[in-house]
Amino acid sequence: MDVILNNRDAFFSGFLLTLQLCVLAGVGSLLLGTVLAVLRISPVPPLRWLGTSYVNVFRNVPLTVVFFFVVFALPTIGVRADFLQIPGLDQVFTRLGIQLPYFRMAIFALMLYTAAFVCEALRSGVNAVPPGQAEAARSIGLTFTQNVRHVVLPQAWKAAVVPLGSVIIAMIKNSALAGFFGLTGDLSATFQQLVSARGQAAIPVFLAVAAGFLVLTIPLGLVLDQVERRQAVTR
Amino acid sequence: MAPTRPDGPAAGEAEPAPAAVATDPGEPMIVMRQVDKWFGDLHVLRDVNLSVARGEVVVVIGPSGSGKSTLCRTINRLEPIGSGQIWFDGQELPAEGRALARLRSEVGMVFQAFNLFAHKTVLANVSLGPIRVRREKPAAARERAMALLDRVGIADQADKYPAQLSGGQQQRAAIARALAMQPKAMLFDEPTSALDPEMVGEVLDVMTSLAEDGMTMVVVTHEMGFARHAARRAIFMADGELVEEAPPAEFFAHPRSDRLKDFLSKILTH
Ligand SMILES: Nc1ncnc2c1ncn2[C@@H]1O[C@H](COP(=O)(O)OP(=O)(O)O)[C@@H](O)[C@H]1O
Ligand SMILES: [Mg+2]
């Protein structure tokens, strides 16, 4: 127990950094995944092909390999995920702006990987919307973009929210890989740091780090159960 | 491919708007010439030639699977055709793109399954097109939508969601949604087939009043009462062909082809 109390600041800041990582990667995945889903249902064959290829690649490559690629391969061609140094946002998420790229790289890797799953969850939601909805939208003259935005996606969301939640929960757990790819100070790096470098007792540290992840994932799971139950009632 | 692909213009949206074509009142609203269409090996439309005059109401009758829905859906290019030509209001149907979306906004379509937007209120269903396609001011669009809902007799349902309405009310809302675009013609694909019998009348009443107001209409229906009262012409369709056509009274009293005689004998015994 002393191990936990003595290192509570490290655990707490680790929790906060993991939380930041998950919020940013989650939002990024949802945005990129939505774009991919729109590509996959678009009437333009090359765009559909692009969306499908992306999903096939990132859904079938291990996350570790994606991390490896982003953290070690991309910098060799000059990509350091600098596009994530978003002015304003880096005031709140201070790690975004710093010179060392590992926080941004972790977001980027998680986002690239998770977006493929977000896309598929959304697409299953789109498939749950009866074809007559999109047809009626076309018949009053809505363009493809208007159709997606005002008719198809709002209804697809409803069917997709539970699978999307599962995707985000998986992403939160996956974020633990970041500590093994250069990121310092998140929950998984704190675990390594305390146990390997400082020789603290592994079991209490494990319990504290696991609790940090559970605090993130369990409430999300409960919310999803609630949504699912409500949907079952209204169906 | 995803069954709900919201097919529509995405590529090549940039072409300029064509100058408004002055329309000749003597020119037909809808012309189909030598139209053929296949679904794979299935020849669903066979050398279809059809001309619908402005203000004319045409009823299409025929057995299930004969291609009536497909015929309707080719007129606003929800289904592209294999060969032949289709003109609407003097203009040949454009390929995918903004021009096609504009054309579709001028052709009202009413579906057998209503297809109201399930996540929007009845009022939002009716005003969506005017606001998004015609760029009307939302307040003005809603006001006009209310007037249309009043016209079809469901103004009191405006704030409900489609699932809360009866089938007849939903179909009337769907007609109001199509009318909100101020279409030049309306296509009805078996608008009363999904309704309980006691609700058929309320929908046919709305359609009859539209016909009386001079709307150009193509109506796929087996409602002979409507055909007799409201239509100028009845067309019999079988196996993808327009087999026979006549003014409704003659069509039902003196069918010429054996196939129509046979078909009428089947629906008349019910
Ligand atoms: N999207 C489609 N793909 C393949 N076959 C279709 C499709 N839509 C309709 N068909 C077939 O085309 C034929 C005509 O269909 P339809 O136009 O719906 O006839 P109707 O409205 O007269 O009942 C039917 O045999 C139907 O199964
Ligand atoms: Mg049909």
PDB file of C-alpha atoms in Angstrom, chain B residues 9-255:
ATOM      1  CA  PRO B   9     -24.006  13.739 -57.134  1.00  0.00           C
ATOM      2  CA  ALA B  10     -20.550  13.967 -55.694  1.00  0.00           C
ATOM      3  CA  ALA B  11     -18.304  13.925 -58.705  1.00  0.00           C
ATOM      4  CA  GLY B  12     -18.359  16.765 -61.154  1.00  0.00           C
ATOM      5  CA  GLU B  13     -20.633  18.955 -59.094  1.00  0.00           C
ATOM      6  CA  ALA B  14     -19.180  22.054 -60.632  1.00  0.00           C
ATOM      7  CA  GLU B  15     -20.996  22.418 -63.942  1.00  0.00           C
ATOM      8  CA  PRO B  16     -22.734  25.770 -64.363  1.00  0.00           C
ATOM      9  CA  ALA B  17     -26.481  26.022 -64.146  1.00  0.00           C
ATOM     10  CA  PRO B  18     -28.009  25.841 -67.623  1.00  0.00           C
ATOM     11  CA  ALA B  19     -30.087  28.818 -68.669  1.00  0.00           C
ATOM     12  CA  ALA B  20     -33.767  28.274 -67.964  1.00  0.00           C
ATOM     13  CA  VAL B  21     -35.333  26.648 -70.996  1.00  0.00           C
ATOM     14  CA  ALA B  22     -38.514  28.280 -72.156  1.00  0.00           C
ATOM     15  CA  THR B  23     -41.052  25.487 -72.164  1.00  0.00           C
ATOM     16  CA  ASP B  24     -43.625  25.014 -74.845  1.00  0.00           C
ATOM     17  CA  PRO B  25     -47.003  24.308 -73.219  1.00  0.00           C
ATOM     18  CA  GLY B  26     -47.843  21.885 -76.029  1.00  0.00           C
ATOM     19  CA  GLU B  27     -44.738  19.833 -75.342  1.00  0.00           C
ATOM     20  CA  PRO B  28     -45.195  16.719 -73.189  1.00  0.00           C
ATOM     21  CA  MET B  29     -43.917  16.785 -69.603  1.00  0.00           C
ATOM     22  CA  ILE B  30     -42.469  13.277 -69.726  1.00  0.00           C
ATOM     23  CA  VAL B  31     -41.219  11.448 -72.792  1.00  0.00           C
ATOM     24  CA  MET B  32     -39.654   7.994 -72.805  1.00  0.00           C
ATOM     25  CA  ARG B  33     -38.326   6.704 -76.097  1.00  0.00           C
ATOM     26  CA  GLN B  34     -37.233   3.137 -76.761  1.00  0.00           C
ATOM     27  CA  VAL B  35     -36.226   2.622 -73.168  1.00  0.00           C
ATOM     28  CA  ASP B  36     -34.727  -0.719 -72.235  1.00  0.00           C
ATOM     29  CA  LYS B  37     -33.386  -1.773 -68.903  1.00  0.00           C
ATOM     30  CA  TRP B  38     -31.894  -4.933 -67.507  1.00  0.00           C
ATOM     31  CA  PHE B  39     -31.209  -6.105 -63.980  1.00  0.00           C
ATOM     32  CA  GLY B  40     -28.435  -8.543 -64.843  1.00  0.00           C
ATOM     33  CA  ASP B  41     -30.151 -11.032 -67.133  1.00  0.00           C
ATOM     34  CA  LEU B  42     -33.624  -9.790 -66.304  1.00  0.00           C
ATOM     35  CA  HIS B  43     -35.071  -7.569 -69.009  1.00  0.00           C
ATOM     36  CA  VAL B  44     -37.287  -5.339 -66.816  1.00  0.00           C
ATOM     37  CA  LEU B  45     -38.182  -2.617 -69.325  1.00  0.00           C
ATOM     38  CA  ARG B  46     -38.680  -3.630 -72.949  1.00  0.00           C
ATOM     39  CA  ASP B  47     -38.756  -0.919 -75.586  1.00  0.00           C
ATOM     40  CA  VAL B  48     -40.892   1.402 -73.475  1.00  0.00           C
ATOM     41  CA  ASN B  49     -42.348   4.394 -75.319  1.00  0.00           C
ATOM     42  CA  LEU B  50     -44.446   6.760 -73.279  1.00  0.00           C
ATOM     43  CA  SER B  51     -45.451  10.370 -73.471  1.00  0.00           C
ATOM     44  CA  VAL B  52     -47.283  12.168 -70.675  1.00  0.00           C
ATOM     45  CA  ALA B  53     -48.777  15.577 -71.465  1.00  0.00           C
ATOM     46  CA  ARG B  54     -48.738  18.517 -69.080  1.00  0.00           C
ATOM     47  CA  GLY B  55     -51.569  18.174 -66.611  1.00  0.00           C
ATOM     48  CA  GLU B  56     -52.274  14.607 -67.685  1.00  0.00           C
ATOM     49  CA  VAL B  57     -52.923  11.852 -65.167  1.00  0.00           C
ATOM     50  CA  VAL B  58     -51.801   8.410 -66.285  1.00  0.00           C
ATOM     51  CA  VAL B  59     -52.505   5.261 -64.332  1.00  0.00           C
ATOM     52  CA  VAL B  60     -50.240   2.234 -64.744  1.00  0.00           C
ATOM     53  CA  ILE B  61     -51.663  -1.165 -63.929  1.00  0.00           C
ATOM     54  CA  GLY B  62     -50.072  -4.569 -64.157  1.00  0.00           C
ATOM     55  CA  PRO B  63     -49.114  -7.712 -62.301  1.00  0.00           C
ATOM     56  CA  SER B  64     -46.473  -7.682 -59.598  1.00  0.00           C
ATOM     57  CA  GLY B  65     -42.960  -7.852 -61.006  1.00  0.00           C
ATOM     58  CA  SER B  66     -43.957  -6.428 -64.365  1.00  0.00           C
ATOM     59  CA  GLY B  67     -41.656  -3.418 -63.958  1.00  0.00           C
ATOM     60  CA  LYS B  68     -44.081  -0.687 -62.844  1.00  0.00           C
ATOM     61  CA  SER B  69     -41.895   0.543 -59.989  1.00  0.00           C
ATOM     62  CA  THR B  70     -38.834   0.445 -62.198  1.00  0.00           C
ATOM     63  CA  LEU B  71     -40.679   2.477 -64.836  1.00  0.00           C
ATOM     64  CA  CYS B  72     -41.506   5.152 -62.242  1.00  0.00           C
ATOM     65  CA  ARG B  73     -38.008   5.184 -60.862  1.00  0.00           C
ATOM     66  CA  THR B  74     -36.363   5.688 -64.243  1.00  0.00           C
ATOM     67  CA  ILE B  75     -38.301   8.944 -64.709  1.00  0.00           C
ATOM     68  CA  ASN B  76     -36.315  10.690 -61.953  1.00  0.00           C
ATOM     69  CA  ARG B  77     -33.325   8.460 -62.599  1.00  0.00           C
ATOM     70  CA  LEU B  78     -33.403   6.701 -59.252  1.00  0.00           C
ATOM     71  CA  GLU B  79     -32.736   3.845 -61.662  1.00  0.00           C
ATOM     72  CA  PRO B  80     -30.496   4.549 -64.664  1.00  0.00           C
ATOM     73  CA  ILE B  81     -31.636   3.004 -67.930  1.00  0.00           C
ATOM     74  CA  GLY B  82     -29.776   0.616 -70.191  1.00  0.00           C
ATOM     75  CA  SER B  83     -30.627   2.270 -73.490  1.00  0.00           C
ATOM     76  CA  GLY B  84     -33.112   4.747 -74.908  1.00  0.00           C
ATOM     77  CA  GLN B  85     -33.880   8.305 -73.914  1.00  0.00           C
ATOM     78  CA  ILE B  86     -35.996  10.076 -71.318  1.00  0.00           C
ATOM     79  CA  TRP B  87     -36.932  13.752 -71.340  1.00  0.00           C
ATOM     80  CA  PHE B  88     -38.506  15.651 -68.507  1.00  0.00           C
ATOM     81  CA  ASP B  89     -39.980  19.056 -69.217  1.00  0.00           C
ATOM     82  CA  GLY B  90     -38.117  19.240 -72.506  1.00  0.00           C
ATOM     83  CA  GLN B  91     -34.742  18.355 -71.053  1.00  0.00           C
ATOM     84  CA  GLU B  92     -33.029  15.009 -71.380  1.00  0.00           C
ATOM     85  CA  LEU B  93     -32.275  13.497 -67.984  1.00  0.00           C
ATOM     86  CA  PRO B  94     -28.801  14.545 -66.895  1.00  0.00           C
ATOM     87  CA  ALA B  95     -26.222  12.085 -65.609  1.00  0.00           C
ATOM     88  CA  GLU B  96     -25.262  12.053 -61.931  1.00  0.00           C
ATOM     89  CA  GLY B  97     -24.392  15.492 -60.661  1.00  0.00           C
ATOM     90  CA  ARG B  98     -25.957  18.711 -59.528  1.00  0.00           C
ATOM     91  CA  ALA B  99     -28.141  18.909 -62.599  1.00  0.00           C
ATOM     92  CA  LEU B 100     -29.690  15.554 -61.722  1.00  0.00           C
ATOM     93  CA  ALA B 101     -30.356  16.644 -58.140  1.00  0.00           C
ATOM     94  CA  ARG B 102     -32.059  19.744 -59.502  1.00  0.00           C
ATOM     95  CA  LEU B 103     -34.180  17.657 -61.839  1.00  0.00           C
ATOM     96  CA  ARG B 104     -35.181  15.304 -59.047  1.00  0.00           C
ATOM     97  CA  SER B 105     -36.311  18.256 -56.990  1.00  0.00           C
ATOM     98  CA  GLU B 106     -38.798  19.035 -59.772  1.00  0.00           C
ATOM     99  CA  VAL B 107     -40.267  15.532 -59.838  1.00  0.00           C
ATOM    100  CA  GLY B 108     -42.265  14.614 -56.768  1.00  0.00           C
ATOM    101  CA  MET B 109     -42.134  10.967 -55.787  1.00  0.00           C
ATOM    102  CA  VAL B 110     -44.421   9.087 -53.432  1.00  0.00           C
ATOM    103  CA  PHE B 111     -43.411   5.601 -52.353  1.00  0.00           C
ATOM    104  CA  GLN B 112     -45.428   2.582 -51.353  1.00  0.00           C
ATOM    105  CA  ALA B 113     -43.578   2.473 -48.009  1.00  0.00           C
ATOM    106  CA  PHE B 114     -43.911   6.273 -47.427  1.00  0.00           C
ATOM    107  CA  ASN B 115     -40.185   6.587 -46.611  1.00  0.00           C
ATOM    108  CA  LEU B 116     -40.640   9.577 -44.325  1.00  0.00           C
ATOM    109  CA  PHE B 117     -37.392  10.560 -42.604  1.00  0.00           C
ATOM    110  CA  ALA B 118     -37.758   8.619 -39.370  1.00  0.00           C
ATOM    111  CA  HIS B 119     -35.609  10.946 -37.241  1.00  0.00           C
ATOM    112  CA  LYS B 120     -37.429  14.129 -38.190  1.00  0.00           C
ATOM    113  CA  THR B 121     -40.833  15.497 -37.269  1.00  0.00           C
ATOM    114  CA  VAL B 122     -43.498  15.647 -39.923  1.00  0.00           C
ATOM    115  CA  LEU B 123     -42.952  19.383 -40.263  1.00  0.00           C
ATOM    116  CA  ALA B 124     -39.175  18.908 -40.606  1.00  0.00           C
ATOM    117  CA  ASN B 125     -39.780  16.208 -43.218  1.00  0.00           C
ATOM    118  CA  VAL B 126     -41.793  18.616 -45.316  1.00  0.00           C
ATOM    119  CA  SER B 127     -39.507  21.631 -44.883  1.00  0.00           C
ATOM    120  CA  LEU B 128     -36.157  19.841 -45.315  1.00  0.00           C
ATOM    121  CA  GLY B 129     -36.144  20.014 -49.122  1.00  0.00           C
ATOM    122  CA  PRO B 130     -37.200  23.676 -49.338  1.00  0.00           C
ATOM    123  CA  ILE B 131     -34.565  24.656 -46.770  1.00  0.00           C
ATOM    124  CA  ARG B 132     -31.647  22.563 -48.054  1.00  0.00           C
ATOM    125  CA  VAL B 133     -32.341  22.299 -51.770  1.00  0.00           C
ATOM    126  CA  ARG B 134     -34.167  25.537 -52.486  1.00  0.00           C
ATOM    127  CA  ARG B 135     -32.360  27.513 -49.762  1.00  0.00           C
ATOM    128  CA  GLU B 136     -35.602  29.022 -48.487  1.00  0.00           C
ATOM    129  CA  LYS B 137     -35.539  30.808 -45.152  1.00  0.00           C
ATOM    130  CA  PRO B 138     -36.408  28.228 -42.473  1.00  0.00           C
ATOM    131  CA  ALA B 139     -39.280  30.273 -41.058  1.00  0.00           C
ATOM    132  CA  ALA B 140     -40.832  30.787 -44.490  1.00  0.00           C
ATOM    133  CA  ALA B 141     -40.296  27.134 -45.421  1.00  0.00           C
ATOM    134  CA  ARG B 142     -41.981  25.965 -42.230  1.00  0.00           C
ATOM    135  CA  GLU B 143     -44.896  28.279 -42.838  1.00  0.00           C
ATOM    136  CA  ARG B 144     -45.359  26.877 -46.328  1.00  0.00           C
ATOM    137  CA  ALA B 145     -44.959  23.334 -44.966  1.00  0.00           C
ATOM    138  CA  MET B 146     -47.720  23.998 -42.440  1.00  0.00           C
ATOM    139  CA  ALA B 147     -50.000  25.212 -45.221  1.00  0.00           C
ATOM    140  CA  LEU B 148     -49.326  21.991 -47.162  1.00  0.00           C
ATOM    141  CA  LEU B 149     -49.944  19.832 -44.108  1.00  0.00           C
ATOM    142  CA  ASP B 150     -53.194  21.701 -43.690  1.00  0.00           C
ATOM    143  CA  ARG B 151     -54.041  20.995 -47.295  1.00  0.00           C
ATOM    144  CA  VAL B 152     -53.553  17.237 -46.819  1.00  0.00           C
ATOM    145  CA  GLY B 153     -55.459  17.408 -43.544  1.00  0.00           C
ATOM    146  CA  ILE B 154     -52.766  16.645 -40.973  1.00  0.00           C
ATOM    147  CA  ALA B 155     -51.716  20.076 -39.716  1.00  0.00           C
ATOM    148  CA  ASP B 156     -52.392  18.862 -36.180  1.00  0.00           C
ATOM    149  CA  GLN B 157     -49.719  16.150 -36.582  1.00  0.00           C
ATOM    150  CA  ALA B 158     -46.916  18.532 -37.585  1.00  0.00           C
ATOM    151  CA  ASP B 159     -44.763  18.056 -34.493  1.00  0.00           C
ATOM    152  CA  LYS B 160     -45.053  14.271 -34.297  1.00  0.00           C
ATOM    153  CA  TYR B 161     -42.567  11.756 -35.626  1.00  0.00           C
ATOM    154  CA  PRO B 162     -43.568   9.531 -38.549  1.00  0.00           C
ATOM    155  CA  ALA B 163     -43.805   6.408 -36.385  1.00  0.00           C
ATOM    156  CA  GLN B 164     -46.523   8.102 -34.309  1.00  0.00           C
ATOM    157  CA  LEU B 165     -48.795   8.531 -37.342  1.00  0.00           C
ATOM    158  CA  SER B 166     -51.187   6.105 -38.995  1.00  0.00           C
ATOM    159  CA  GLY B 167     -50.265   4.805 -42.428  1.00  0.00           C
ATOM    160  CA  GLY B 168     -52.743   7.095 -44.138  1.00  0.00           C
ATOM    161  CA  GLN B 169     -51.394  10.109 -42.284  1.00  0.00           C
ATOM    162  CA  GLN B 170     -47.829   9.137 -43.117  1.00  0.00           C
ATOM    163  CA  GLN B 171     -48.624   8.859 -46.793  1.00  0.00           C
ATOM    164  CA  ARG B 172     -50.348  12.231 -46.759  1.00  0.00           C
ATOM    165  CA  ALA B 173     -47.275  13.687 -45.060  1.00  0.00           C
ATOM    166  CA  ALA B 174     -45.128  12.111 -47.777  1.00  0.00           C
ATOM    167  CA  ILE B 175     -47.304  13.739 -50.433  1.00  0.00           C
ATOM    168  CA  ALA B 176     -46.933  17.085 -48.654  1.00  0.00           C
ATOM    169  CA  ARG B 177     -43.154  16.571 -48.575  1.00  0.00           C
ATOM    170  CA  ALA B 178     -43.130  16.031 -52.339  1.00  0.00           C
ATOM    171  CA  LEU B 179     -45.439  19.005 -52.947  1.00  0.00           C
ATOM    172  CA  ALA B 180     -43.199  21.265 -50.881  1.00  0.00           C
ATOM    173  CA  MET B 181     -40.690  21.197 -53.729  1.00  0.00           C
ATOM    174  CA  GLN B 182     -43.397  22.603 -56.039  1.00  0.00           C
ATOM    175  CA  PRO B 183     -42.809  19.776 -58.499  1.00  0.00           C
ATOM    176  CA  LYS B 184     -43.766  19.910 -62.152  1.00  0.00           C
ATOM    177  CA  ALA B 185     -44.964  16.313 -62.017  1.00  0.00           C
ATOM    178  CA  MET B 186     -45.636  13.657 -59.401  1.00  0.00           C
ATOM    179  CA  LEU B 187     -44.868   9.950 -59.512  1.00  0.00           C
ATOM    180  CA  PHE B 188     -46.888   7.663 -57.251  1.00  0.00           C
ATOM    181  CA  ASP B 189     -45.693   4.079 -56.831  1.00  0.00           C
ATOM    182  CA  GLU B 190     -48.588   2.105 -55.362  1.00  0.00           C
ATOM    183  CA  PRO B 191     -49.270   4.836 -52.784  1.00  0.00           C
ATOM    184  CA  THR B 192     -52.148   2.973 -51.129  1.00  0.00           C
ATOM    185  CA  SER B 193     -50.932  -0.632 -51.307  1.00  0.00           C
ATOM    186  CA  ALA B 194     -49.385  -0.601 -47.841  1.00  0.00           C
ATOM    187  CA  LEU B 195     -52.446   0.948 -46.200  1.00  0.00           C
ATOM    188  CA  ASP B 196     -55.237  -0.559 -44.203  1.00  0.00           C
ATOM    189  CA  PRO B 197     -58.411  -0.406 -46.304  1.00  0.00           C
ATOM    190  CA  GLU B 198     -60.045   2.296 -44.201  1.00  0.00           C
ATOM    191  CA  MET B 199     -57.145   4.667 -44.917  1.00  0.00           C
ATOM    192  CA  VAL B 200     -57.039   4.280 -48.665  1.00  0.00           C
ATOM    193  CA  GLY B 201     -59.779   6.841 -49.224  1.00  0.00           C
ATOM    194  CA  GLU B 202     -58.072   9.709 -47.414  1.00  0.00           C
ATOM    195  CA  VAL B 203     -54.949   9.323 -49.565  1.00  0.00           C
ATOM    196  CA  LEU B 204     -56.897   8.943 -52.814  1.00  0.00           C
ATOM    197  CA  ASP B 205     -58.862  12.087 -51.935  1.00  0.00           C
ATOM    198  CA  VAL B 206     -55.643  14.083 -51.727  1.00  0.00           C
ATOM    199  CA  MET B 207     -54.452  12.618 -55.032  1.00  0.00           C
ATOM    200  CA  THR B 208     -57.779  13.339 -56.712  1.00  0.00           C
ATOM    201  CA  SER B 209     -57.655  16.948 -55.626  1.00  0.00           C
ATOM    202  CA  LEU B 210     -54.116  17.233 -57.010  1.00  0.00           C
ATOM    203  CA  ALA B 211     -55.317  15.808 -60.309  1.00  0.00           C
ATOM    204  CA  GLU B 212     -58.157  18.323 -60.381  1.00  0.00           C
ATOM    205  CA  ASP B 213     -55.645  21.121 -59.849  1.00  0.00           C
ATOM    206  CA  GLY B 214     -53.895  20.073 -63.040  1.00  0.00           C
ATOM    207  CA  MET B 215     -50.850  18.282 -61.650  1.00  0.00           C
ATOM    208  CA  THR B 216     -49.111  15.973 -64.121  1.00  0.00           C
ATOM    209  CA  MET B 217     -49.222  12.551 -62.503  1.00  0.00           C
ATOM    210  CA  VAL B 218     -48.011   9.034 -63.195  1.00  0.00           C
ATOM    211  CA  VAL B 219     -49.754   6.717 -60.775  1.00  0.00           C
ATOM    212  CA  VAL B 220     -49.048   3.029 -60.334  1.00  0.00           C
ATOM    213  CA  THR B 221     -52.163   1.715 -58.638  1.00  0.00           C
ATOM    214  CA  HIS B 222     -54.825  -0.935 -58.759  1.00  0.00           C
ATOM    215  CA  GLU B 223     -57.473   1.451 -57.431  1.00  0.00           C
ATOM    216  CA  MET B 224     -59.922   1.384 -60.289  1.00  0.00           C
ATOM    217  CA  GLY B 225     -62.155   4.005 -58.736  1.00  0.00           C
ATOM    218  CA  PHE B 226     -59.296   6.467 -58.771  1.00  0.00           C
ATOM    219  CA  ALA B 227     -58.368   5.473 -62.326  1.00  0.00           C
ATOM    220  CA  ARG B 228     -61.919   6.051 -63.533  1.00  0.00           C
ATOM    221  CA  HIS B 229     -62.420   9.379 -61.785  1.00  0.00           C
ATOM    222  CA  ALA B 230     -59.062  11.031 -61.982  1.00  0.00           C
ATOM    223  CA  ALA B 231     -57.095   9.560 -64.869  1.00  0.00           C
ATOM    224  CA  ARG B 232     -57.224  10.402 -68.517  1.00  0.00           C
ATOM    225  CA  ARG B 233     -55.410   7.268 -69.545  1.00  0.00           C
ATOM    226  CA  ALA B 234     -54.799   3.793 -68.164  1.00  0.00           C
ATOM    227  CA  ILE B 235     -51.815   1.733 -69.264  1.00  0.00           C
ATOM    228  CA  PHE B 236     -51.394  -1.996 -68.820  1.00  0.00           C
ATOM    229  CA  MET B 237     -47.875  -3.186 -68.167  1.00  0.00           C
ATOM    230  CA  ALA B 238     -46.757  -6.810 -68.270  1.00  0.00           C
ATOM    231  CA  ASP B 239     -43.285  -8.377 -68.429  1.00  0.00           C
ATOM    232  CA  GLY B 240     -41.631  -4.997 -68.859  1.00  0.00           C
ATOM    233  CA  GLU B 241     -43.785  -3.970 -71.819  1.00  0.00           C
ATOM    234  CA  LEU B 242     -46.520  -1.381 -72.138  1.00  0.00           C
ATOM    235  CA  VAL B 243     -49.083  -3.763 -73.579  1.00  0.00           C
ATOM    236  CA  GLU B 244     -52.195  -1.698 -73.990  1.00  0.00           C
ATOM    237  CA  GLU B 245     -53.566   1.725 -73.183  1.00  0.00           C
ATOM    238  CA  ALA B 246     -56.967   3.385 -73.310  1.00  0.00           C
ATOM    239  CA  PRO B 247     -59.156   5.908 -71.507  1.00  0.00           C
ATOM    240  CA  PRO B 248     -60.047   4.264 -68.165  1.00  0.00           C
ATOM    241  CA  ALA B 249     -63.714   3.591 -68.934  1.00  0.00           C
ATOM    242  CA  GLU B 250     -62.842   1.751 -72.095  1.00  0.00           C
ATOM    243  CA  PHE B 251     -59.768   0.147 -70.549  1.00  0.00           C
ATOM    244  CA  PHE B 252     -61.819  -1.625 -67.898  1.00  0.00           C
ATOM    245  CA  ALA B 253     -64.962  -2.270 -69.981  1.00  0.00           C
ATOM    246  CA  HIS B 254     -63.373  -3.429 -73.220  1.00  0.00           C
ATOM    247  CA  PRO B 255     -59.871  -4.764 -72.701  1.00  0.00           C
TER     248      PRO B 255
END
